[in-house]
PDB file of C-alpha atoms in Angstrom:
ATOM      1  CA  UNK A   1      -2.850  15.465   2.684  1.00 93.00           C
ATOM      2  CA  UNK A   2      -5.496  13.692   4.738  1.00 96.00           C
ATOM      3  CA  UNK A   3      -4.627  12.109   8.101  1.00 97.00           C
ATOM      4  CA  UNK A   4      -6.663   9.232   9.506  1.00 97.00           C
ATOM      5  CA  UNK A   5      -6.743   7.857  13.022  1.00 94.00           C
ATOM      6  CA  UNK A   6      -5.514   9.377  16.237  1.00 94.00           C
ATOM      7  CA  UNK A   7      -2.131  10.653  17.344  1.00 95.00           C
ATOM      8  CA  UNK A   8      -1.004   9.795  20.856  1.00 95.00           C
ATOM      9  CA  UNK A   9       0.041  12.755  22.960  1.00 95.00           C
ATOM     10  CA  UNK A  10       3.577  13.034  24.347  1.00 96.00           C
ATOM     11  CA  UNK A  11       4.927  10.563  21.789  1.00 96.00           C
ATOM     12  CA  UNK A  12       7.643  11.372  19.289  1.00 97.00           C
ATOM     13  CA  UNK A  13       6.883   9.902  15.883  1.00 98.00           C
ATOM     14  CA  UNK A  14       9.545   9.255  13.262  1.00 97.00           C
ATOM     15  CA  UNK A  15       8.468  10.169   9.718  1.00 96.00           C
ATOM     16  CA  UNK A  16       8.250   7.179   7.401  1.00 97.00           C
ATOM     17  CA  UNK A  17       7.384   8.167   3.849  1.00 98.00           C
ATOM     18  CA  UNK A  18       6.346   5.347   1.562  1.00 98.00           C
ATOM     19  CA  UNK A  19       5.127   4.666  -1.951  1.00 98.00           C
ATOM     20  CA  UNK A  20       2.337   2.177  -2.576  1.00 98.00           C
ATOM     21  CA  UNK A  21       0.219   1.020  -5.510  1.00 98.00           C
ATOM     22  CA  UNK A  22      -3.241  -0.244  -6.165  1.00 97.00           C
ATOM     23  CA  UNK A  23      -2.517  -2.688  -8.976  1.00 97.00           C
ATOM     24  CA  UNK A  24      -5.379  -2.747 -11.457  1.00 96.00           C
ATOM     25  CA  UNK A  25      -6.191  -5.392 -14.016  1.00 91.00           C
ATOM     26  CA  UNK A  26      -7.786  -3.872 -17.125  1.00 84.00           C
ATOM     27  CA  UNK A  27      -9.408  -7.231 -17.974  1.00 86.00           C
ATOM     28  CA  UNK A  28     -11.650  -7.376 -14.912  1.00 88.00           C
ATOM     29  CA  UNK A  29     -12.702  -5.384 -11.872  1.00 89.00           C
ATOM     30  CA  UNK A  30     -10.136  -6.887  -9.493  1.00 94.00           C
ATOM     31  CA  UNK A  31      -7.076  -5.270  -7.972  1.00 96.00           C
ATOM     32  CA  UNK A  32      -3.839  -6.766  -6.702  1.00 96.00           C
ATOM     33  CA  UNK A  33      -3.041  -6.476  -3.008  1.00 96.00           C
ATOM     34  CA  UNK A  34      -0.636  -8.358  -0.757  1.00 95.00           C
ATOM     35  CA  UNK A  35      -1.713 -11.093   1.608  1.00 94.00           C
ATOM     36  CA  UNK A  36       0.723 -11.920   4.385  1.00 89.00           C
ATOM     37  CA  UNK A  37       0.037 -14.781   6.781  1.00 82.00           C
ATOM     38  CA  UNK A  38       1.176 -14.087  10.328  1.00 79.00           C
ATOM     39  CA  UNK A  39       0.799 -15.967  13.623  1.00 77.00           C
ATOM     40  CA  UNK A  40      -2.339 -13.983  14.477  1.00 76.00           C
ATOM     41  CA  UNK A  41      -4.007 -14.498  11.080  1.00 81.00           C
ATOM     42  CA  UNK A  42      -3.776 -12.553   7.826  1.00 88.00           C
ATOM     43  CA  UNK A  43      -2.693  -9.017   6.947  1.00 92.00           C
ATOM     44  CA  UNK A  44      -3.889  -7.445   3.677  1.00 95.00           C
ATOM     45  CA  UNK A  45      -2.091  -4.398   2.360  1.00 96.00           C
ATOM     46  CA  UNK A  46      -0.965  -2.619  -0.796  1.00 98.00           C
ATOM     47  CA  UNK A  47       2.225  -3.468  -2.609  1.00 97.00           C
ATOM     48  CA  UNK A  48       4.881  -0.926  -1.759  1.00 97.00           C
ATOM     49  CA  UNK A  49       6.849   0.285   1.204  1.00 96.00           C
ATOM     50  CA  UNK A  50       9.254   2.764   2.665  1.00 96.00           C
ATOM     51  CA  UNK A  51      11.255   5.178   0.578  1.00 98.00           C
ATOM     52  CA  UNK A  52      14.984   4.675   1.135  1.00 96.00           C
ATOM     53  CA  UNK A  53      17.513   7.503   1.408  1.00 95.00           C
ATOM     54  CA  UNK A  54      18.221   8.982  -2.019  1.00 97.00           C
ATOM     55  CA  UNK A  55      15.192   7.407  -3.690  1.00 97.00           C
ATOM     56  CA  UNK A  56      12.310   9.242  -5.299  1.00 98.00           C
ATOM     57  CA  UNK A  57       8.772   8.037  -4.660  1.00 98.00           C
ATOM     58  CA  UNK A  58       8.606   6.365  -8.074  1.00 98.00           C
ATOM     59  CA  UNK A  59      11.996   4.694  -7.674  1.00 98.00           C
ATOM     60  CA  UNK A  60      10.871   3.255  -4.343  1.00 98.00           C
ATOM     61  CA  UNK A  61       7.552   2.136  -5.816  1.00 98.00           C
ATOM     62  CA  UNK A  62       9.240   0.334  -8.713  1.00 98.00           C
ATOM     63  CA  UNK A  63      11.800  -1.323  -6.395  1.00 97.00           C
ATOM     64  CA  UNK A  64       9.080  -2.493  -4.003  1.00 96.00           C
ATOM     65  CA  UNK A  65       7.023  -4.010  -6.856  1.00 96.00           C
ATOM     66  CA  UNK A  66       9.985  -6.143  -7.882  1.00 95.00           C
ATOM     67  CA  UNK A  67      10.829  -7.126  -4.290  1.00 94.00           C
ATOM     68  CA  UNK A  68       7.250  -8.056  -3.382  1.00 94.00           C
ATOM     69  CA  UNK A  69       5.816  -9.360  -6.659  1.00 95.00           C
ATOM     70  CA  UNK A  70       8.678  -9.707  -9.151  1.00 95.00           C
ATOM     71  CA  UNK A  71       7.017  -7.374 -11.682  1.00 97.00           C
ATOM     72  CA  UNK A  72       7.840  -4.072 -13.294  1.00 97.00           C
ATOM     73  CA  UNK A  73       4.884  -1.692 -13.515  1.00 98.00           C
ATOM     74  CA  UNK A  74       3.359   0.570 -16.164  1.00 97.00           C
ATOM     75  CA  UNK A  75       0.617   3.195 -16.550  1.00 96.00           C
ATOM     76  CA  UNK A  76       1.510   4.696 -13.170  1.00 97.00           C
ATOM     77  CA  UNK A  77      -0.811   7.468 -12.020  1.00 97.00           C
ATOM     78  CA  UNK A  78      -0.841   9.432  -8.769  1.00 96.00           C
ATOM     79  CA  UNK A  79      -3.931   8.737  -6.725  1.00 97.00           C
ATOM     80  CA  UNK A  80      -3.867  10.071  -3.166  1.00 96.00           C
ATOM     81  CA  UNK A  81      -1.584  10.899  -0.259  1.00 98.00           C
ATOM     82  CA  UNK A  82      -2.602   9.927   3.267  1.00 98.00           C
ATOM     83  CA  UNK A  83      -0.965   9.894   6.676  1.00 98.00           C
ATOM     84  CA  UNK A  84      -1.424   7.945   9.892  1.00 98.00           C
ATOM     85  CA  UNK A  85       0.361   7.877  13.235  1.00 98.00           C
ATOM     86  CA  UNK A  86       0.945   4.266  14.255  1.00 97.00           C
ATOM     87  CA  UNK A  87       3.051   1.976  16.418  1.00 96.00           C
ATOM     88  CA  UNK A  88       4.681  -1.107  14.908  1.00 92.00           C
ATOM     89  CA  UNK A  89       6.849  -3.758  16.509  1.00 89.00           C
ATOM     90  CA  UNK A  90       9.442  -3.334  13.721  1.00 87.00           C
ATOM     91  CA  UNK A  91       9.689   0.466  13.615  1.00 90.00           C
ATOM     92  CA  UNK A  92       8.200   1.823  16.860  1.00 95.00           C
ATOM     93  CA  UNK A  93       6.163   5.036  16.682  1.00 97.00           C
ATOM     94  CA  UNK A  94       6.016   6.239  13.093  1.00 97.00           C
ATOM     95  CA  UNK A  95       4.177   8.805  11.044  1.00 98.00           C
ATOM     96  CA  UNK A  96       3.242   6.982   7.871  1.00 98.00           C
ATOM     97  CA  UNK A  97       3.151   9.317   4.881  1.00 98.00           C
ATOM     98  CA  UNK A  98       1.767   7.138   2.103  1.00 98.00           C
ATOM     99  CA  UNK A  99       1.922   8.279  -1.512  1.00 98.00           C
ATOM    100  CA  UNK A 100      -0.490   5.988  -3.309  1.00 98.00           C
ATOM    101  CA  UNK A 101      -0.502   5.333  -7.040  1.00 98.00           C
ATOM    102  CA  UNK A 102      -2.586   3.271  -9.418  1.00 96.00           C
ATOM    103  CA  UNK A 103      -0.591   1.082 -11.774  1.00 97.00           C
ATOM    104  CA  UNK A 104      -0.607  -2.124 -13.783  1.00 96.00           C
ATOM    105  CA  UNK A 105       1.846  -5.004 -13.715  1.00 97.00           C
ATOM    106  CA  UNK A 106       4.002  -4.984 -16.829  1.00 97.00           C
ATOM    107  CA  UNK A 107       6.616  -7.741 -17.130  1.00 97.00           C
ATOM    108  CA  UNK A 108       7.822 -10.428 -14.780  1.00 96.00           C
ATOM    109  CA  UNK A 109      11.458  -9.438 -14.191  1.00 97.00           C
ATOM    110  CA  UNK A 110      12.498 -11.435 -11.113  1.00 95.00           C
ATOM    111  CA  UNK A 111      11.361 -13.809  -8.438  1.00 93.00           C
ATOM    112  CA  UNK A 112       9.958 -11.923  -5.460  1.00 92.00           C
ATOM    113  CA  UNK A 113      12.398 -11.462  -2.588  1.00 91.00           C
ATOM    114  CA  UNK A 114       9.722 -11.278   0.089  1.00 85.00           C
ATOM    115  CA  UNK A 115       8.534 -14.888   0.106  1.00 82.00           C
ATOM    116  CA  UNK A 116       5.870 -14.304   2.764  1.00 84.00           C
ATOM    117  CA  UNK A 117       4.010 -11.883   0.441  1.00 87.00           C
ATOM    118  CA  UNK A 118       1.371 -13.303  -1.901  1.00 92.00           C
ATOM    119  CA  UNK A 119      -0.384 -11.174  -4.510  1.00 94.00           C
ATOM    120  CA  UNK A 120      -4.110 -11.633  -4.124  1.00 95.00           C
ATOM    121  CA  UNK A 121      -6.588 -10.461  -6.811  1.00 96.00           C
ATOM    122  CA  UNK A 122      -9.702  -9.109  -5.120  1.00 96.00           C
ATOM    123  CA  UNK A 123     -12.798  -7.018  -5.715  1.00 95.00           C
ATOM    124  CA  UNK A 124     -12.221  -3.697  -3.906  1.00 96.00           C
ATOM    125  CA  UNK A 125     -15.731  -3.667  -2.414  1.00 95.00           C
ATOM    126  CA  UNK A 126     -15.080  -7.028  -0.750  1.00 95.00           C
ATOM    127  CA  UNK A 127     -11.740  -5.972   0.774  1.00 95.00           C
ATOM    128  CA  UNK A 128     -12.256  -2.342   1.815  1.00 94.00           C
ATOM    129  CA  UNK A 129     -12.850  -3.362   5.427  1.00 95.00           C
ATOM    130  CA  UNK A 130     -10.220  -6.127   5.358  1.00 95.00           C
ATOM    131  CA  UNK A 131      -7.173  -3.945   4.782  1.00 97.00           C
ATOM    132  CA  UNK A 132      -4.692  -4.028   7.668  1.00 95.00           C
ATOM    133  CA  UNK A 133      -4.208  -0.319   8.455  1.00 96.00           C
ATOM    134  CA  UNK A 134      -6.779   2.445   8.729  1.00 97.00           C
ATOM    135  CA  UNK A 135      -5.028   4.494   6.022  1.00 98.00           C
ATOM    136  CA  UNK A 136      -5.273   1.510   3.670  1.00 98.00           C
ATOM    137  CA  UNK A 137      -9.014   1.155   4.317  1.00 97.00           C
ATOM    138  CA  UNK A 138      -9.416   4.910   3.684  1.00 97.00           C
ATOM    139  CA  UNK A 139      -7.591   4.609   0.331  1.00 97.00           C
ATOM    140  CA  UNK A 140      -9.723   1.643  -0.736  1.00 96.00           C
ATOM    141  CA  UNK A 141     -12.910   3.579   0.071  1.00 96.00           C
ATOM    142  CA  UNK A 142     -11.629   6.574  -1.959  1.00 96.00           C
ATOM    143  CA  UNK A 143     -10.783   4.246  -4.854  1.00 96.00           C
ATOM    144  CA  UNK A 144     -14.306   2.786  -4.798  1.00 95.00           C
ATOM    145  CA  UNK A 145     -15.894   6.222  -4.339  1.00 93.00           C
ATOM    146  CA  UNK A 146     -14.010   7.583  -7.366  1.00 88.00           C
ATOM    147  CA  UNK A 147     -15.466   4.829  -9.498  1.00 77.00           C
ATOM    148  CA  UNK A 148     -12.082   3.084  -9.621  1.00 65.00           C
ATOM    149  CA  UNK A 149     -10.891   5.767 -11.991  1.00 57.00           C
ATOM    150  CA  UNK A 150      -7.926   8.059 -11.635  1.00 52.00           C
ATOM    151  CA  UNK A 151      -8.730  11.684 -12.328  1.00 44.00           C
TER     152      UNK A 151
END
């Protein structure tokens, strides 16, 4: 697993494993990401989130897709695992361990729970530098570098 960014010394980080997806659209070269408007501007990130106790990575991924977008997913393929040590207002000092997949939306199964999340269809090359976290920018660069294909 690749780590990006720096780790502060003398800080205890709590592990926070998560499952995330780059949502591809087979009909064009765009991918689905989340746009969240905050007081300071906009945050762009991948659909997904933390793995809850007792969940597998795929269970968490599927749950998060429904919560954030209202869709089930299909054609799920492992892509990359990346870590980053960060501080967040919500969770404090955490060690993000992100398992990233590539998937497609399947069926609309519910209304999204997280109303402040909007799915945005973007060209990866235009958003690589606009992703919120360093690990997310790293993943987007790897996705572009791999020719947007899962090996």
